[in-house]
PDB file of C-alpha atoms in Angstrom:
ATOM      1  CA  GLY Y   1       0.000   0.000   0.000  1.00 79.00           C
ATOM      2  CA  GLY Y   2       0.939   3.610  -0.409  1.00 77.00           C
ATOM      3  CA  THR Y   3       1.845   6.149   2.267  1.00 78.00           C
ATOM      4  CA  GLY Y   4      -0.955   6.472   4.820  1.00 81.00           C
ATOM      5  CA  ALA Y   5      -2.698   3.252   3.724  1.00 83.00           C
ATOM      6  CA  GLY Y   6      -2.528   1.774   7.230  1.00 83.00           C
ATOM      7  CA  LYS Y   7       0.554  -0.462   7.047  1.00 83.00           C
ATOM      8  CA  SER Y   8       2.159   0.935  10.200  1.00 81.00           C
ATOM      9  CA  ALA Y   9      -1.183   0.787  12.029  1.00 84.00           C
ATOM     10  CA  VAL Y  10      -1.232  -2.974  11.408  1.00 84.00           C
ATOM     11  CA  LEU Y  11       2.339  -3.220  12.746  1.00 84.00           C
ATOM     12  CA  HIS Y  12       1.423  -1.295  15.911  1.00 85.00           C
ATOM     13  CA  MET Y  13      -1.551  -3.584  16.548  1.00 87.00           C
ATOM     14  CA  LEU Y  14       0.572  -6.720  16.039  1.00 85.00           C
ATOM     15  CA  LEU Y  15       3.044  -5.435  18.625  1.00 85.00           C
ATOM     16  CA  GLY Y  16       0.282  -4.446  21.050  1.00 83.00           C
ATOM     17  CA  PHE Y  17       1.084  -0.718  20.946  1.00 86.00           C
ATOM     18  CA  ASP Y  18      -2.421   0.080  19.658  1.00 87.00           C
ATOM     19  CA  GLN Y  19      -5.717  -1.732  20.117  1.00 85.00           C
ATOM     20  CA  PRO Y  20      -8.156  -2.269  17.255  1.00 84.00           C
ATOM     21  CA  THR Y  21     -11.289  -0.099  17.469  1.00 86.00           C
ATOM     22  CA  SER Y  22     -13.297  -3.117  16.321  1.00 87.00           C
ATOM     23  CA  GLY Y  23     -12.466  -6.781  15.841  1.00 88.00           C
ATOM     24  CA  SER Y  24      -9.472  -8.527  17.422  1.00 89.00           C
ATOM     25  CA  VAL Y  25      -5.851  -9.386  16.775  1.00 89.00           C
ATOM     26  CA  PHE Y  26      -5.073 -13.053  17.394  1.00 89.00           C
ATOM     27  CA  TYR Y  27      -1.634 -14.465  18.130  1.00 88.00           C
ATOM     28  CA  ASP Y  28      -1.381 -18.278  18.107  1.00 87.00           C
ATOM     29  CA  LYS Y  29      -5.215 -18.388  18.026  1.00 91.00           C
ATOM     30  CA  LYS Y  30      -5.463 -16.301  21.225  1.00 92.00           C
ATOM     31  CA  ASP Y  31      -6.761 -12.736  21.491  1.00 91.00           C
ATOM     32  CA  LEU Y  32      -3.706 -10.525  21.965  1.00 89.00           C
ATOM     33  CA  ARG Y  33      -5.544  -8.578  24.696  1.00 89.00           C
ATOM     34  CA  MET Y  34      -5.671 -11.756  26.801  1.00 90.00           C
ATOM     35  CA  LEU Y  35      -1.907 -12.393  26.551  1.00 90.00           C
ATOM     36  CA  ASP Y  36       1.133 -10.926  28.301  1.00 91.00           C
ATOM     37  CA  VAL Y  37       2.170  -8.402  25.643  1.00 86.00           C
ATOM     38  CA  GLN Y  38       5.800  -8.332  26.858  1.00 86.00           C
ATOM     39  CA  ALA Y  39       6.038 -12.125  26.479  1.00 89.00           C
ATOM     40  CA  VAL Y  40       4.580 -11.901  22.966  1.00 89.00           C
ATOM     41  CA  ARG Y  41       6.989  -9.102  21.972  1.00 86.00           C
ATOM     42  CA  GLN Y  42       9.936 -11.283  23.036  1.00 85.00           C
ATOM     43  CA  GLN Y  43       8.870 -13.773  20.341  1.00 87.00           C
ATOM     44  CA  ILE Y  44       8.801 -11.110  17.611  1.00 88.00           C
ATOM     45  CA  GLY Y  45      11.771  -9.797  15.652  1.00 86.00           C
ATOM     46  CA  VAL Y  46      11.422  -6.414  13.963  1.00 84.00           C
ATOM     47  CA  VAL Y  47      13.601  -4.892  11.240  1.00 83.00           C
ATOM     48  CA  LEU Y  48      12.615  -1.270  10.653  1.00 78.00           C
ATOM     49  CA  GLN Y  49      13.399   1.174   7.863  1.00 74.00           C
ATOM     50  CA  ASP Y  50      15.697   3.097  10.225  1.00 73.00           C
ATOM     51  CA  SER Y  51      17.601   0.676  12.402  1.00 76.00           C
ATOM     52  CA  PHE Y  52      18.590   1.976  15.833  1.00 82.00           C
ATOM     53  CA  LEU Y  53      22.201   1.344  16.825  1.00 88.00           C
ATOM     54  CA  PHE Y  54      23.926   2.282  20.071  1.00 87.00           C
ATOM     55  CA  GLY Y  55      27.267   3.946  20.781  1.00 88.00           C
ATOM     56  CA  ASP Y  56      28.794   0.548  21.582  1.00 90.00           C
ATOM     57  CA  THR Y  57      30.741  -2.219  19.850  1.00 93.00           C
ATOM     58  CA  VAL Y  58      29.395  -3.941  16.757  1.00 94.00           C
ATOM     59  CA  MET Y  59      29.348  -7.176  18.795  1.00 96.00           C
ATOM     60  CA  ASN Y  60      27.147  -5.648  21.518  1.00 95.00           C
ATOM     61  CA  ASN Y  61      24.872  -3.956  18.983  1.00 93.00           C
ATOM     62  CA  ILE Y  62      24.073  -7.313  17.396  1.00 94.00           C
ATOM     63  CA  ARG Y  63      23.887  -9.036  20.791  1.00 94.00           C
ATOM     64  CA  TYR Y  64      21.269  -6.523  21.985  1.00 88.00           C
ATOM     65  CA  GLY Y  65      18.494  -8.846  20.789  1.00 76.00           C
ATOM     66  CA  ARG Y  66      19.839 -11.723  22.946  1.00 88.00           C
ATOM     67  CA  PRO Y  67      22.303 -10.554  25.626  1.00 91.00           C
ATOM     68  CA  GLU Y  68      23.355 -14.080  26.660  1.00 93.00           C
ATOM     69  CA  ALA Y  69      24.508 -15.040  23.130  1.00 94.00           C
ATOM     70  CA  SER Y  70      28.117 -16.151  22.678  1.00 95.00           C
ATOM     71  CA  ASP Y  71      30.552 -14.378  20.345  1.00 95.00           C
ATOM     72  CA  ALA Y  72      30.352 -17.371  17.983  1.00 96.00           C
ATOM     73  CA  GLU Y  73      26.542 -17.080  17.818  1.00 95.00           C
ATOM     74  CA  VAL Y  74      26.810 -13.350  17.063  1.00 96.00           C
ATOM     75  CA  ILE Y  75      29.271 -14.055  14.243  1.00 96.00           C
ATOM     76  CA  THR Y  76      26.998 -16.779  12.825  1.00 93.00           C
ATOM     77  CA  ALA Y  77      24.078 -14.300  12.810  1.00 92.00           C
ATOM     78  CA  ALA Y  78      26.270 -11.669  11.113  1.00 93.00           C
ATOM     79  CA  LYS Y  79      27.250 -14.177   8.422  1.00 91.00           C
ATOM     80  CA  LEU Y  80      23.578 -15.048   7.817  1.00 88.00           C
ATOM     81  CA  ALA Y  81      22.849 -11.305   7.495  1.00 85.00           C
ATOM     82  CA  ARG Y  82      25.715 -10.848   5.000  1.00 86.00           C
ATOM     83  CA  ALA Y  83      27.305  -8.392   7.463  1.00 90.00           C
ATOM     84  CA  HIS Y  84      30.404 -10.398   8.461  1.00 94.00           C
ATOM     85  CA  ASP Y  85      32.655  -9.260   5.600  1.00 91.00           C
ATOM     86  CA  PHE Y  86      32.138  -5.523   6.093  1.00 92.00           C
ATOM     87  CA  ILE Y  87      32.463  -5.940   9.881  1.00 95.00           C
ATOM     88  CA  GLU Y  88      35.812  -7.707   9.443  1.00 95.00           C
ATOM     89  CA  ASN Y  89      37.003  -4.717   7.381  1.00 94.00           C
ATOM     90  CA  LEU Y  90      36.185  -2.208  10.143  1.00 92.00           C
ATOM     91  CA  SER Y  91      39.164  -0.860  12.117  1.00 91.00           C
ATOM     92  CA  GLU Y  92      38.588  -3.163  15.111  1.00 92.00           C
ATOM     93  CA  GLY Y  93      36.283  -5.722  13.498  1.00 93.00           C
ATOM     94  CA  TYR Y  94      33.516  -6.791  15.899  1.00 96.00           C
ATOM     95  CA  ASP Y  95      35.135  -4.665  18.646  1.00 95.00           C
ATOM     96  CA  THR Y  96      34.745  -1.451  16.636  1.00 93.00           C
ATOM     97  CA  VAL Y  97      32.780   1.080  18.687  1.00 91.00           C
ATOM     98  CA  LEU Y  98      30.031   2.670  16.607  1.00 88.00           C
ATOM     99  CA  GLY Y  99      29.008   6.289  16.833  1.00 79.00           C
ATOM    100  CA  GLU Y 100      25.518   7.007  18.168  1.00 73.00           C
ATOM    101  CA  ARG Y 101      22.833   5.701  15.765  1.00 68.00           C
ATOM    102  CA  GLY Y 102      25.561   3.914  13.782  1.00 65.00           C
ATOM    103  CA  ALA Y 103      27.347   7.073  12.631  1.00 73.00           C
ATOM    104  CA  GLY Y 104      30.093   6.165  10.181  1.00 77.00           C
ATOM    105  CA  LEU Y 105      28.193   3.257   8.629  1.00 85.00           C
ATOM    106  CA  SER Y 106      26.163   3.399   5.449  1.00 84.00           C
ATOM    107  CA  GLN Y 107      22.377   2.935   5.587  1.00 81.00           C
ATOM    108  CA  GLY Y 108      22.816  -0.521   4.053  1.00 82.00           C
ATOM    109  CA  GLN Y 109      25.408  -1.545   6.652  1.00 87.00           C
ATOM    110  CA  ARG Y 110      23.135  -0.389   9.468  1.00 87.00           C
ATOM    111  CA  GLN Y 111      20.309  -2.466   7.968  1.00 85.00           C
ATOM    112  CA  LEU Y 112      22.531  -5.562   7.780  1.00 87.00           C
ATOM    113  CA  LEU Y 113      23.397  -5.163  11.486  1.00 90.00           C
ATOM    114  CA  SER Y 114      19.688  -4.852  12.260  1.00 88.00           C
ATOM    115  CA  ILE Y 115      19.027  -8.065  10.309  1.00 87.00           C
ATOM    116  CA  ALA Y 116      21.874  -9.791  12.183  1.00 90.00           C
ATOM    117  CA  ARG Y 117      20.278  -8.695  15.483  1.00 91.00           C
ATOM    118  CA  ALA Y 118      16.935 -10.172  14.393  1.00 88.00           C
ATOM    119  CA  ALA Y 119      18.618 -13.386  13.220  1.00 87.00           C
ATOM    120  CA  LEU Y 120      20.363 -13.783  16.574  1.00 91.00           C
ATOM    121  CA  SER Y 121      17.096 -13.489  18.512  1.00 88.00           C
ATOM    122  CA  ASP Y 122      15.617 -16.293  16.312  1.00 87.00           C
ATOM    123  CA  PRO Y 123      12.042 -14.951  16.573  1.00 88.00           C
ATOM    124  CA  LYS Y 124       8.880 -16.991  16.001  1.00 88.00           C
ATOM    125  CA  LEU Y 125       7.394 -14.053  14.104  1.00 89.00           C
ATOM    126  CA  LEU Y 126       9.400 -11.616  12.013  1.00 88.00           C
ATOM    127  CA  ILE Y 127       8.173  -8.160  11.009  1.00 88.00           C
ATOM    128  CA  LEU Y 128       9.996  -6.229   8.293  1.00 84.00           C
ATOM    129  CA  ASP Y 129       8.831  -2.638   8.017  1.00 82.00           C
ATOM    130  CA  GLU Y 130      10.142  -1.058   4.803  1.00 75.00           C
ATOM    131  CA  ALA Y 131      13.466  -2.787   5.506  1.00 69.00           C
ATOM    132  CA  THR Y 132      14.928  -2.029   2.066  1.00 66.00           C
ATOM    133  CA  SER Y 133      13.250   1.269   1.226  1.00 63.00           C
ATOM    134  CA  SER Y 134      16.164   3.636   1.835  1.00 61.00           C
ATOM    135  CA  VAL Y 135      19.004   1.771   0.134  1.00 65.00           C
ATOM    136  CA  ASP Y 136      20.250   1.613  -3.446  1.00 69.00           C
ATOM    137  CA  THR Y 137      19.395  -1.277  -5.770  1.00 71.00           C
ATOM    138  CA  ARG Y 138      22.738  -3.097  -5.330  1.00 73.00           C
ATOM    139  CA  THR Y 139      22.506  -2.921  -1.533  1.00 72.00           C
ATOM    140  CA  GLU Y 140      18.843  -3.935  -1.729  1.00 72.00           C
ATOM    141  CA  ARG Y 141      19.863  -7.167  -3.509  1.00 76.00           C
ATOM    142  CA  GLN Y 142      22.388  -7.908  -0.764  1.00 74.00           C
ATOM    143  CA  ILE Y 143      19.838  -7.197   1.980  1.00 73.00           C
ATOM    144  CA  GLN Y 144      17.186  -9.219   0.147  1.00 76.00           C
ATOM    145  CA  ALA Y 145      19.508 -12.245   0.015  1.00 76.00           C
ATOM    146  CA  ALA Y 146      19.996 -11.981   3.792  1.00 75.00           C
ATOM    147  CA  LEU Y 147      16.260 -11.550   4.365  1.00 76.00           C
ATOM    148  CA  ASP Y 148      15.409 -14.568   2.197  1.00 78.00           C
ATOM    149  CA  GLN Y 149      17.545 -16.728   4.486  1.00 78.00           C
ATOM    150  CA  LEU Y 150      16.082 -15.149   7.629  1.00 78.00           C
ATOM    151  CA  LEU Y 151      12.484 -15.530   6.386  1.00 80.00           C
ATOM    152  CA  ALA Y 152      12.838 -19.229   5.511  1.00 79.00           C
ATOM    153  CA  GLY Y 153      10.474 -21.390   7.582  1.00 81.00           C
ATOM    154  CA  ARG Y 154       9.271 -18.446   9.652  1.00 85.00           C
ATOM    155  CA  THR Y 155       5.953 -16.597   9.885  1.00 88.00           C
ATOM    156  CA  SER Y 156       6.686 -13.102   8.633  1.00 88.00           C
ATOM    157  CA  PHE Y 157       4.927  -9.823   7.930  1.00 87.00           C
ATOM    158  CA  VAL Y 158       6.703  -7.801   5.268  1.00 86.00           C
ATOM    159  CA  ILE Y 159       5.507  -4.204   5.008  1.00 85.00           C
ATOM    160  CA  ALA Y 160       6.728  -2.661   1.772  1.00 76.00           C
ATOM    161  CA  HIS Y 161       6.395  -0.021  -0.892  1.00 68.00           C
ATOM    162  CA  ARG Y 162       8.823  -1.831  -3.189  1.00 66.00           C
ATOM    163  CA  LEU Y 163       7.066  -4.819  -4.689  1.00 72.00           C
ATOM    164  CA  SER Y 164      10.356  -6.676  -5.263  1.00 69.00           C
ATOM    165  CA  THR Y 165      10.421  -7.285  -1.495  1.00 66.00           C
ATOM    166  CA  ILE Y 166       7.131  -9.211  -1.471  1.00 76.00           C
ATOM    167  CA  ARG Y 167       7.014 -11.103  -4.776  1.00 77.00           C
ATOM    168  CA  ASN Y 168       7.567 -14.463  -3.057  1.00 79.00           C
ATOM    169  CA  ALA Y 169       5.045 -13.923  -0.242  1.00 85.00           C
ATOM    170  CA  SER Y 170       2.467 -16.674   0.237  1.00 89.00           C
ATOM    171  CA  GLN Y 171      -0.194 -13.976   0.739  1.00 92.00           C
ATOM    172  CA  VAL Y 172      -0.175 -10.312  -0.284  1.00 92.00           C
ATOM    173  CA  LEU Y 173      -2.609  -7.872   1.320  1.00 91.00           C
ATOM    174  CA  VAL Y 174      -3.072  -4.587  -0.504  1.00 90.00           C
ATOM    175  CA  LEU Y 175      -4.162  -1.765   1.817  1.00 88.00           C
ATOM    176  CA  VAL Y 176      -6.024   1.289   0.554  1.00 88.00           C
ATOM    177  CA  ASP Y 177      -7.269   3.897   3.072  1.00 87.00           C
ATOM    178  CA  GLY Y 178      -7.040   1.465   5.983  1.00 84.00           C
ATOM    179  CA  GLU Y 179      -8.968  -1.311   4.225  1.00 87.00           C
ATOM    180  CA  ILE Y 180      -7.784  -4.548   2.606  1.00 90.00           C
ATOM    181  CA  ALA Y 181      -8.553  -3.822  -1.047  1.00 92.00           C
ATOM    182  CA  GLU Y 182      -7.015  -6.978  -2.533  1.00 94.00           C
ATOM    183  CA  ARG Y 183      -5.611 -10.265  -1.291  1.00 95.00           C
ATOM    184  CA  GLY Y 184      -3.764 -13.118  -3.017  1.00 95.00           C
ATOM    185  CA  THR Y 185      -0.389 -14.226  -4.335  1.00 93.00           C
ATOM    186  CA  HIS Y 186       1.714 -11.951  -6.526  1.00 92.00           C
ATOM    187  CA  GLU Y 187       0.590 -13.852  -9.640  1.00 92.00           C
ATOM    188  CA  GLU Y 188      -3.104 -13.869  -8.639  1.00 94.00           C
ATOM    189  CA  LEU Y 189      -3.100 -10.132  -8.002  1.00 93.00           C
ATOM    190  CA  LEU Y 190      -1.387  -9.379 -11.300  1.00 93.00           C
ATOM    191  CA  ALA Y 191      -4.003 -11.486 -13.091  1.00 95.00           C
ATOM    192  CA  LYS Y 192      -6.806  -9.401 -11.508  1.00 94.00           C
ATOM    193  CA  GLU Y 193      -5.357  -6.253 -13.101  1.00 93.00           C
ATOM    194  CA  GLY Y 194      -6.581  -4.184 -10.147  1.00 90.00           C
ATOM    195  CA  PHE Y 195      -4.815  -1.876  -7.686  1.00 88.00           C
ATOM    196  CA  TYR Y 196      -1.782  -4.147  -7.185  1.00 88.00           C
ATOM    197  CA  TYR Y 197      -1.387  -4.566 -10.935  1.00 90.00           C
ATOM    198  CA  LYS Y 198      -1.328  -0.775 -11.366  1.00 87.00           C
ATOM    199  CA  LEU Y 199       1.244  -0.421  -8.588  1.00 82.00           C
ATOM    200  CA  TYR Y 200       3.371  -3.131 -10.168  1.00 82.00           C
ATOM    201  CA  MET Y 201       3.182  -1.666 -13.657  1.00 83.00           C
TER     202      MET Y 201
END
């Protein structure tokens, strides 16, 4: 959906930040309002458009999602996220202290660290909110390769403007003015020649 279609509103309801004005949000077949929201959030990994990094080492920034993780587990997550090579080229490798909000890294590098953090936490549910929207096409391909590995075998919500991010989704929901206007696979929606088709073309 386009800007203001309601994509972020869905995200906020999934995370329990907002409550629906009608209907319910179910998590594992249970009404989210009946569950411990903190416990649910611990099972969800989120990769946002603007990843937040701390003024700390690369190792600790990735480990933030799971503080008890070993160095080897952090490195494995970084390799899955395609971040290991650029980290190794930093002045102190994994011990390099980042500036606040990841100053000194490119947007793509910050995204790869955010993906590594999500991979390390091994969430049951993964939410990607415009995870590739502010990077160039070459970096997007690199991030997409990392995301494909992270998404495998996992329930995921991928919120996107760029349709390349969601082509392989098992179900695409097209939001228009807060309503689901269309629903189906990429191929089914193209065949309908409706709103999604126009976006794609």
